[in-house]
Amino acid sequence: MEKYECTACGYIYDPETGDPAGGIAPGTAFADLPDDWVCPQCGVGKEYFQKLS
Amino acid sequence: MRVIVLGNGLCGTIFAKTLRDINSEIEIDIFGQEQYLYYPRPNLIEFLAGHMPYDRLFAFSEAWYSDHNIRLHLAKKVEKIDPAAKTVEFKNRGVKEYDKLLLAHGAYAGVPPIKNVSISGVFTLRTLEDALNIQVYLKDRKKVAVIGGGLLGLEIARALNAGGAEVAVIEFFPRLLPRQLDARAATLLKQQIENMGIQGLLGKTTEEILGEGEATGLRFKDGGEIAAEMIVVAAGVRPYLDLAQAAGLETDRGVIVNAHLQTSHPDIYAAGDVSEHKGRVYGIIPASFQQAKNAAYNISGQLQEYEGTVPSNTLKVMGVHVTSLGLVNPEEEGYEEIFKLDEAQGCFKKVVLQNGALVGAIWMGTKEGINEINRLVAQNAKIGDHKTDILEDGFDFSQLKK
């Protein structure tokens, strides 16, 4: 599964680890994150994430 | 130890969060001038575009602050810092002592000298309050002029266009994104924003806001005029220097800090948009973020040096990927520029060479090869034999690996 990077602060969302503190189970693809999920590091919305190439 | 943080934007918040992670004992008090909980400013763009509801603007709830034992004081304006007494004084009385103070109160939107600019209907976008004011004012108005064709100006134009407004972007330089693009790439971007219904007016200096009581348009230096019911000025930000200067701290364009983010007074640190490090005032989130973290470590006693931030080279502007690396607009002799323009695909690539070495590049409308070209520009790689085919789609970068 693909990793996504926060363009605001550089946080990398890795589906393998998920975001347990934000209630996201390991194995959750970026596309399956809820719409109201925000960057755990700086708080911007999903719109600011870019697929890591 | 008692630590006071001025500013509850990204820098102040990330600082407090980092400091709390390092140390559970230090007392942390954040004082914010705005009345709102911390929100990342990029969210304001999505909010104005109608893509993000109000509730989602905020990164951390009030409960998060109490869980982390961070005291947050909102709508608190600091009047004075007294470095000798180690106190901050507030507008409506009140004095608070600190052991270490972090200045993270940021910057404000700059407004160029334009006649009649204080008239109603002229806005900047820096705070949530600005966004709410814009939203209210735009409710029964449609025609908007955005002064400034840099990143923020274009993002504002995109947001308001998405919200249904008729938007024109006015840029002083003869091209959009003057820092990131060259003339050809900017022309391509202009075509793309015009396809979205946003007008681009380039090489225009706004001399006067037209209207009495309420803005009705703009007049340019060349005599031309356009109608606009609302005007948003996006002409860059300037650090808040008053408090630091009054406290006798060394300032230039920002509050000057050393590698430990310390100002000229050893118990006062500065980070984020307010700071100036090695002559640079960054004003970008990644720098704010790094400085906030470094300052937290330094204040906790674990010394860390801030080494500067390399601004991100890849942007997404109006849905278009733009990678701008190194020198993109050589103005002197001795450089070779090779480009490939594919208007139909909205794709532009260019390399800039000096004596066969790669010193700059623009990749627009595509992400293919951006990591490789980024690395090659950073290395000033010699690409002499491949200077033309490197621009082709599907170019095999492994040929250039050493």
GROMACS .gro file of N, CA, C and O in nm, chain B residues 187-261:
model
  300
  240THR      N    1   0.324   3.097  -1.848
  240THR     CA    2   0.221   3.113  -1.952
  240THR      C    3   0.130   2.991  -1.955
  240THR      O    4   0.008   3.001  -1.967
  241LEU      N    5   0.193   2.874  -1.942
  241LEU     CA    6   0.115   2.751  -1.940
  241LEU      C    7   0.022   2.747  -1.818
  241LEU      O    8  -0.095   2.711  -1.828
  242LEU      N    9   0.075   2.789  -1.703
  242LEU     CA   10  -0.008   2.792  -1.582
  242LEU      C   11  -0.123   2.891  -1.599
  242LEU      O   12  -0.236   2.864  -1.558
  243LYS      N   13  -0.094   3.004  -1.664
  243LYS     CA   14  -0.197   3.104  -1.685
  243LYS      C   15  -0.310   3.046  -1.772
  243LYS      O   16  -0.428   3.065  -1.743
  244GLN      N   17  -0.271   2.970  -1.875
  244GLN     CA   18  -0.375   2.907  -1.959
  244GLN      C   19  -0.459   2.813  -1.873
  244GLN      O   20  -0.581   2.806  -1.887
  245GLN      N   21  -0.392   2.741  -1.785
  245GLN     CA   22  -0.466   2.645  -1.704
  245GLN      C   23  -0.560   2.712  -1.605
  245GLN      O   24  -0.672   2.666  -1.585
  246ILE      N   25  -0.516   2.821  -1.544
  246ILE     CA   26  -0.609   2.886  -1.450
  246ILE      C   27  -0.722   2.953  -1.527
  246ILE      O   28  -0.834   2.959  -1.480
  247GLU      N   29  -0.691   2.998  -1.650
  247GLU     CA   30  -0.798   3.060  -1.729
  247GLU      C   31  -0.900   2.955  -1.772
  247GLU      O   32  -1.019   2.984  -1.781
  248ASN      N   33  -0.853   2.831  -1.794
  248ASN     CA   34  -0.948   2.723  -1.822
  248ASN      C   35  -1.043   2.698  -1.705
  248ASN      O   36  -1.154   2.650  -1.722
  249MET      N   37  -0.993   2.727  -1.584
  249MET     CA   38  -1.077   2.711  -1.465
  249MET      C   39  -1.171   2.829  -1.448
  249MET      O   40  -1.255   2.830  -1.357
  250GLY      N   41  -1.151   2.933  -1.529
  250GLY     CA   42  -1.236   3.050  -1.520
  250GLY      C   43  -1.177   3.163  -1.437
  250GLY      O   44  -1.246   3.256  -1.399
  251ILE      N   45  -1.046   3.152  -1.408
  251ILE     CA   46  -0.980   3.259  -1.332
  251ILE      C   47  -0.898   3.344  -1.429
  251ILE      O   48  -0.821   3.291  -1.509
  252GLN      N   49  -0.919   3.474  -1.422
  252GLN     CA   50  -0.848   3.564  -1.512
  252GLN      C   51  -0.711   3.598  -1.453
  252GLN      O   52  -0.700   3.617  -1.331
  253GLY      N   53  -0.609   3.606  -1.537
  253GLY     CA   54  -0.477   3.644  -1.488
  253GLY      C   55  -0.435   3.775  -1.552
  253GLY      O   56  -0.430   3.786  -1.674
  254LEU      N   57  -0.409   3.877  -1.472
  254LEU     CA   58  -0.364   4.007  -1.524
  254LEU      C   59  -0.222   4.029  -1.475
  254LEU      O   60  -0.199   4.044  -1.355
  255LEU      N   61  -0.128   4.027  -1.568
  255LEU     CA   62   0.013   4.026  -1.529
  255LEU      C   63   0.081   4.159  -1.560
  255LEU      O   64   0.036   4.236  -1.645
  256GLY      N   65   0.192   4.182  -1.490
  256GLY     CA   66   0.268   4.305  -1.511
  256GLY      C   67   0.188   4.428  -1.471
  256GLY      O   68   0.204   4.535  -1.529
  257LYS      N   69   0.101   4.414  -1.373
  257LYS     CA   70   0.013   4.525  -1.334
  257LYS      C   71   0.043   4.571  -1.192
  257LYS      O   72   0.046   4.489  -1.100
  258THR      N   73   0.064   4.698  -1.176
  258THR     CA   74   0.080   4.755  -1.043
  258THR      C   75  -0.051   4.822  -1.005
  258THR      O   76  -0.099   4.910  -1.076
  259THR      N   77  -0.109   4.779  -0.895
  259THR     CA   78  -0.235   4.840  -0.851
  259THR      C   79  -0.203   4.972  -0.783
  259THR      O   80  -0.124   4.977  -0.689
  260GLU      N   81  -0.265   5.078  -0.835
  260GLU     CA   82  -0.235   5.209  -0.779
  260GLU      C   83  -0.343   5.255  -0.682
  260GLU      O   84  -0.314   5.320  -0.582
  261GLU      N   85  -0.466   5.219  -0.712
  261GLU     CA   86  -0.574   5.272  -0.630
  261GLU      C   87  -0.692   5.174  -0.624
  261GLU      O   88  -0.723   5.108  -0.723
  262ILE      N   89  -0.754   5.166  -0.509
  262ILE     CA   90  -0.879   5.091  -0.497
  262ILE      C   91  -0.991   5.191  -0.529
  262ILE      O   92  -0.995   5.300  -0.470
  263LEU      N   93  -1.077   5.155  -0.622
  263LEU     CA   94  -1.187   5.245  -0.659
  263LEU      C   95  -1.305   5.222  -0.567
  263LEU      O   96  -1.326   5.112  -0.516
  264GLY      N   97  -1.384   5.328  -0.550
  264GLY     CA   98  -1.504   5.314  -0.469
  264GLY      C   99  -1.505   5.413  -0.355
  264GLY      O  100  -1.400   5.458  -0.310
  265GLU      N  101  -1.625   5.446  -0.311
  265GLU     CA  102  -1.638   5.534  -0.195
  265GLU      C  103  -1.712   5.457  -0.088
  265GLU      O  104  -1.823   5.412  -0.109
  266GLY      N  105  -1.650   5.439   0.025
  266GLY     CA  106  -1.712   5.361   0.131
  266GLY      C  107  -1.692   5.213   0.108
  266GLY      O  108  -1.655   5.139   0.198
  267GLU      N  109  -1.713   5.167  -0.012
  267GLU     CA  110  -1.704   5.025  -0.045
  267GLU      C  111  -1.624   5.009  -0.175
  267GLU      O  112  -1.642   5.088  -0.268
  268ALA      N  113  -1.542   4.907  -0.180
  268ALA     CA  114  -1.461   4.887  -0.301
  268ALA      C  115  -1.550   4.851  -0.420
  268ALA      O  116  -1.642   4.771  -0.408
  269THR      N  117  -1.518   4.912  -0.534
  269THR     CA  118  -1.591   4.877  -0.657
  269THR      C  119  -1.497   4.834  -0.770
  269THR      O  120  -1.542   4.791  -0.874
  270GLY      N  121  -1.367   4.851  -0.746
  270GLY     CA  122  -1.273   4.810  -0.850
  270GLY      C  123  -1.131   4.853  -0.819
  270GLY      O  124  -1.101   4.899  -0.709
  271LEU      N  125  -1.045   4.836  -0.921
  271LEU     CA  126  -0.904   4.870  -0.907
  271LEU      C  127  -0.861   4.957  -1.023
  271LEU      O  128  -0.910   4.940  -1.135
  272ARG      N  129  -0.768   5.048  -0.997
  272ARG     CA  130  -0.704   5.117  -1.107
  272ARG      C  131  -0.556   5.087  -1.105
  272ARG      O  132  -0.492   5.090  -1.001
  273PHE      N  133  -0.502   5.056  -1.223
  273PHE     CA  134  -0.361   5.021  -1.234
  273PHE      C  135  -0.278   5.143  -1.272
  273PHE      O  136  -0.331   5.242  -1.321
  274LYS      N  137  -0.149   5.128  -1.254
  274LYS     CA  138  -0.056   5.236  -1.285
  274LYS      C  139  -0.063   5.275  -1.433
  274LYS      O  140  -0.046   5.391  -1.468
  275ASP      N  141  -0.089   5.173  -1.518
  275ASP     CA  142  -0.097   5.202  -1.662
  275ASP      C  143  -0.230   5.267  -1.702
  275ASP      O  144  -0.258   5.289  -1.819
  276GLY      N  145  -0.314   5.296  -1.602
  276GLY     CA  146  -0.440   5.364  -1.630
  276GLY      C  147  -0.559   5.270  -1.645
  276GLY      O  148  -0.674   5.314  -1.637
  277GLY      N  149  -0.532   5.140  -1.668
  277GLY     CA  150  -0.641   5.044  -1.684
  277GLY      C  151  -0.720   5.026  -1.555
  277GLY      O  152  -0.668   5.050  -1.446
  278GLU      N  153  -0.847   4.984  -1.568
  278GLU     CA  154  -0.930   4.962  -1.450
  278GLU      C  155  -1.003   4.829  -1.464
  278GLU      O  156  -1.032   4.786  -1.575
  279ILE      N  157  -1.032   4.766  -1.353
  279ILE     CA  158  -1.125   4.652  -1.356
  279ILE      C  159  -1.225   4.669  -1.243
  279ILE      O  160  -1.197   4.735  -1.142
  280ALA      N  161  -1.342   4.610  -1.262
  280ALA     CA  162  -1.444   4.613  -1.157
  280ALA      C  163  -1.419   4.498  -1.061
  280ALA      O  164  -1.379   4.389  -1.101
  281ALA      N  165  -1.439   4.521  -0.933
  281ALA     CA  166  -1.429   4.416  -0.832
  281ALA      C  167  -1.507   4.459  -0.709
  281ALA      O  168  -1.493   4.572  -0.662
  282GLU      N  169  -1.590   4.368  -0.658
  282GLU     CA  170  -1.667   4.402  -0.539
  282GLU      C  171  -1.590   4.368  -0.412
  282GLU      O  172  -1.621   4.416  -0.305
  283MET      N  173  -1.494   4.278  -0.429
  283MET     CA  174  -1.411   4.244  -0.315
  283MET      C  175  -1.267   4.232  -0.362
  283MET      O  176  -1.242   4.186  -0.473
  284ILE      N  177  -1.174   4.272  -0.276
  284ILE     CA  178  -1.032   4.265  -0.310
  284ILE      C  179  -0.958   4.192  -0.199
  284ILE      O  180  -0.977   4.223  -0.081
  285VAL      N  181  -0.880   4.092  -0.236
  285VAL     CA  182  -0.798   4.023  -0.137
  285VAL      C  183  -0.651   4.049  -0.171
  285VAL      O  184  -0.608   4.024  -0.283
  286VAL      N  185  -0.579   4.101  -0.075
  286VAL     CA  186  -0.438   4.132  -0.096
  286VAL      C  187  -0.354   4.015  -0.044
  286VAL      O  188  -0.365   3.978   0.073
  287ALA      N  189  -0.274   3.957  -0.132
  287ALA     CA  190  -0.186   3.846  -0.092
  287ALA      C  191  -0.045   3.885  -0.134
  287ALA      O  192   0.007   3.840  -0.235
  288ALA      N  193   0.015   3.974  -0.057
  288ALA     CA  194   0.144   4.031  -0.095
  288ALA      C  195   0.252   3.995   0.007
  288ALA      O  196   0.339   4.075   0.036
  289GLY      N  197   0.244   3.875   0.062
  289GLY     CA  198   0.348   3.830   0.153
  289GLY      C  199   0.320   3.865   0.298
  289GLY      O  200   0.226   3.940   0.328
  290VAL      N  201   0.400   3.808   0.387
  290VAL     CA  202   0.380   3.832   0.530
  290VAL      C  203   0.504   3.898   0.590
  290VAL      O  204   0.613   3.888   0.536
  291ARG      N  205   0.482   3.965   0.702
  291ARG     CA  206   0.592   4.033   0.773
  291ARG      C  207   0.589   3.995   0.921
  291ARG      O  208   0.483   3.998   0.982
  292PRO      N  209   0.704   3.960   0.976
  292PRO     CA  210   0.709   3.923   1.117
  292PRO      C  211   0.661   4.038   1.208
  292PRO      O  212   0.685   4.155   1.178
  293TYR      N  213   0.597   4.001   1.316
  293TYR     CA  214   0.562   4.099   1.421
  293TYR      C  215   0.689   4.130   1.499
  293TYR      O  216   0.743   4.043   1.567
  294LEU      N  217   0.735   4.254   1.490
  294LEU     CA  218   0.862   4.287   1.555
  294LEU      C  219   0.849   4.379   1.676
  294LEU      O  220   0.942   4.395   1.753
  295ASP      N  221   0.731   4.440   1.693
  295ASP     CA  222   0.716   4.545   1.795
  295ASP      C  223   0.759   4.500   1.934
  295ASP      O  224   0.838   4.567   1.999
  296LEU      N  225   0.705   4.387   1.980
  296LEU     CA  226   0.734   4.341   2.116
  296LEU      C  227   0.883   4.316   2.135
  296LEU      O  228   0.942   4.356   2.235
  297ALA      N  229   0.943   4.249   2.037
  297ALA     CA  230   1.084   4.213   2.047
  297ALA      C  231   1.171   4.339   2.046
  297ALA      O  232   1.266   4.351   2.123
  298GLN      N  233   1.136   4.434   1.960
  298GLN     CA  234   1.215   4.557   1.953
  298GLN      C  235   1.203   4.637   2.082
  298GLN      O  236   1.302   4.686   2.135
  299ALA      N  237   1.080   4.644   2.135
  299ALA     CA  238   1.060   4.720   2.258
  299ALA      C  239   1.136   4.655   2.374
  299ALA      O  240   1.177   4.722   2.468
  300ALA      N  241   1.156   4.523   2.365
  300ALA     CA  242   1.228   4.452   2.471
  300ALA      C  243   1.379   4.459   2.450
  300ALA      O  244   1.456   4.403   2.528
  301GLY      N  245   1.420   4.525   2.343
  301GLY     CA  246   1.563   4.543   2.318
  301GLY      C  247   1.629   4.423   2.252
  301GLY      O  248   1.751   4.412   2.249
  302LEU      N  249   1.550   4.331   2.197
  302LEU     CA  250   1.609   4.216   2.128
  302LEU      C  251   1.659   4.259   1.991
  302LEU      O  252   1.605   4.351   1.930
  303GLU      N  253   1.759   4.187   1.944
  303GLU     CA  254   1.815   4.219   1.814
  303GLU      C  255   1.717   4.173   1.705
  303GLU      O  256   1.675   4.057   1.704
  304THR      N  257   1.685   4.264   1.613
  304THR     CA  258   1.596   4.228   1.503
  304THR      C  259   1.652   4.283   1.373
  304THR      O  260   1.731   4.377   1.373
  305ASP      N  261   1.610   4.220   1.266
  305ASP     CA  262   1.639   4.275   1.134
  305ASP      C  263   1.507   4.270   1.060
  305ASP      O  264   1.414   4.340   1.094
  306ARG      N  265   1.494   4.176   0.964
  306ARG     CA  266   1.361   4.157   0.904
  306ARG      C  267   1.276   4.071   0.998
  306ARG      O  268   1.155   4.074   0.996
  307GLY      N  269   1.342   3.989   1.078
  307GLY     CA  270   1.275   3.909   1.180
  307GLY      C  271   1.350   3.923   1.311
  307GLY      O  272   1.444   4.001   1.321
  308VAL      N  273   1.308   3.845   1.411
  308VAL     CA  274   1.382   3.844   1.538
  308VAL      C  275   1.501   3.751   1.519
  308VAL      O  276   1.483   3.632   1.488
  309ILE      N  277   1.620   3.804   1.536
  309ILE     CA  278   1.740   3.727   1.502
  309ILE      C  279   1.767   3.619   1.607
  309ILE      O  280   1.764   3.645   1.727
  310VAL      N  281   1.788   3.496   1.557
  310VAL     CA  282   1.817   3.383   1.646
  310VAL      C  283   1.947   3.316   1.605
  310VAL      O  284   1.987   3.322   1.489
  311ASN      N  285   2.009   3.248   1.702
  311ASN     CA  286   2.128   3.169   1.672
  311ASN      C  287   2.086   3.024   1.642
  311ASN      O  288   1.967   2.994   1.631
  312ALA      N  289   2.184   2.936   1.630
  312ALA     CA  290   2.154   2.798   1.593
  312ALA      C  291   2.070   2.725   1.698
  312ALA      O  292   2.008   2.623   1.671
  313HIS      N  293   2.068   2.778   1.821
  313HIS     CA  294   1.982   2.718   1.925
  313HIS      C  295   1.846   2.788   1.933
  313HIS      O  296   1.771   2.764   2.027
  314LEU      N  297   1.817   2.873   1.836
  314LEU     CA  298   1.691   2.948   1.831
  314LEU      C  299   1.679   3.049   1.943
  314LEU      O  300   1.569   3.093   1.978
   0.00000   0.00000   0.00000
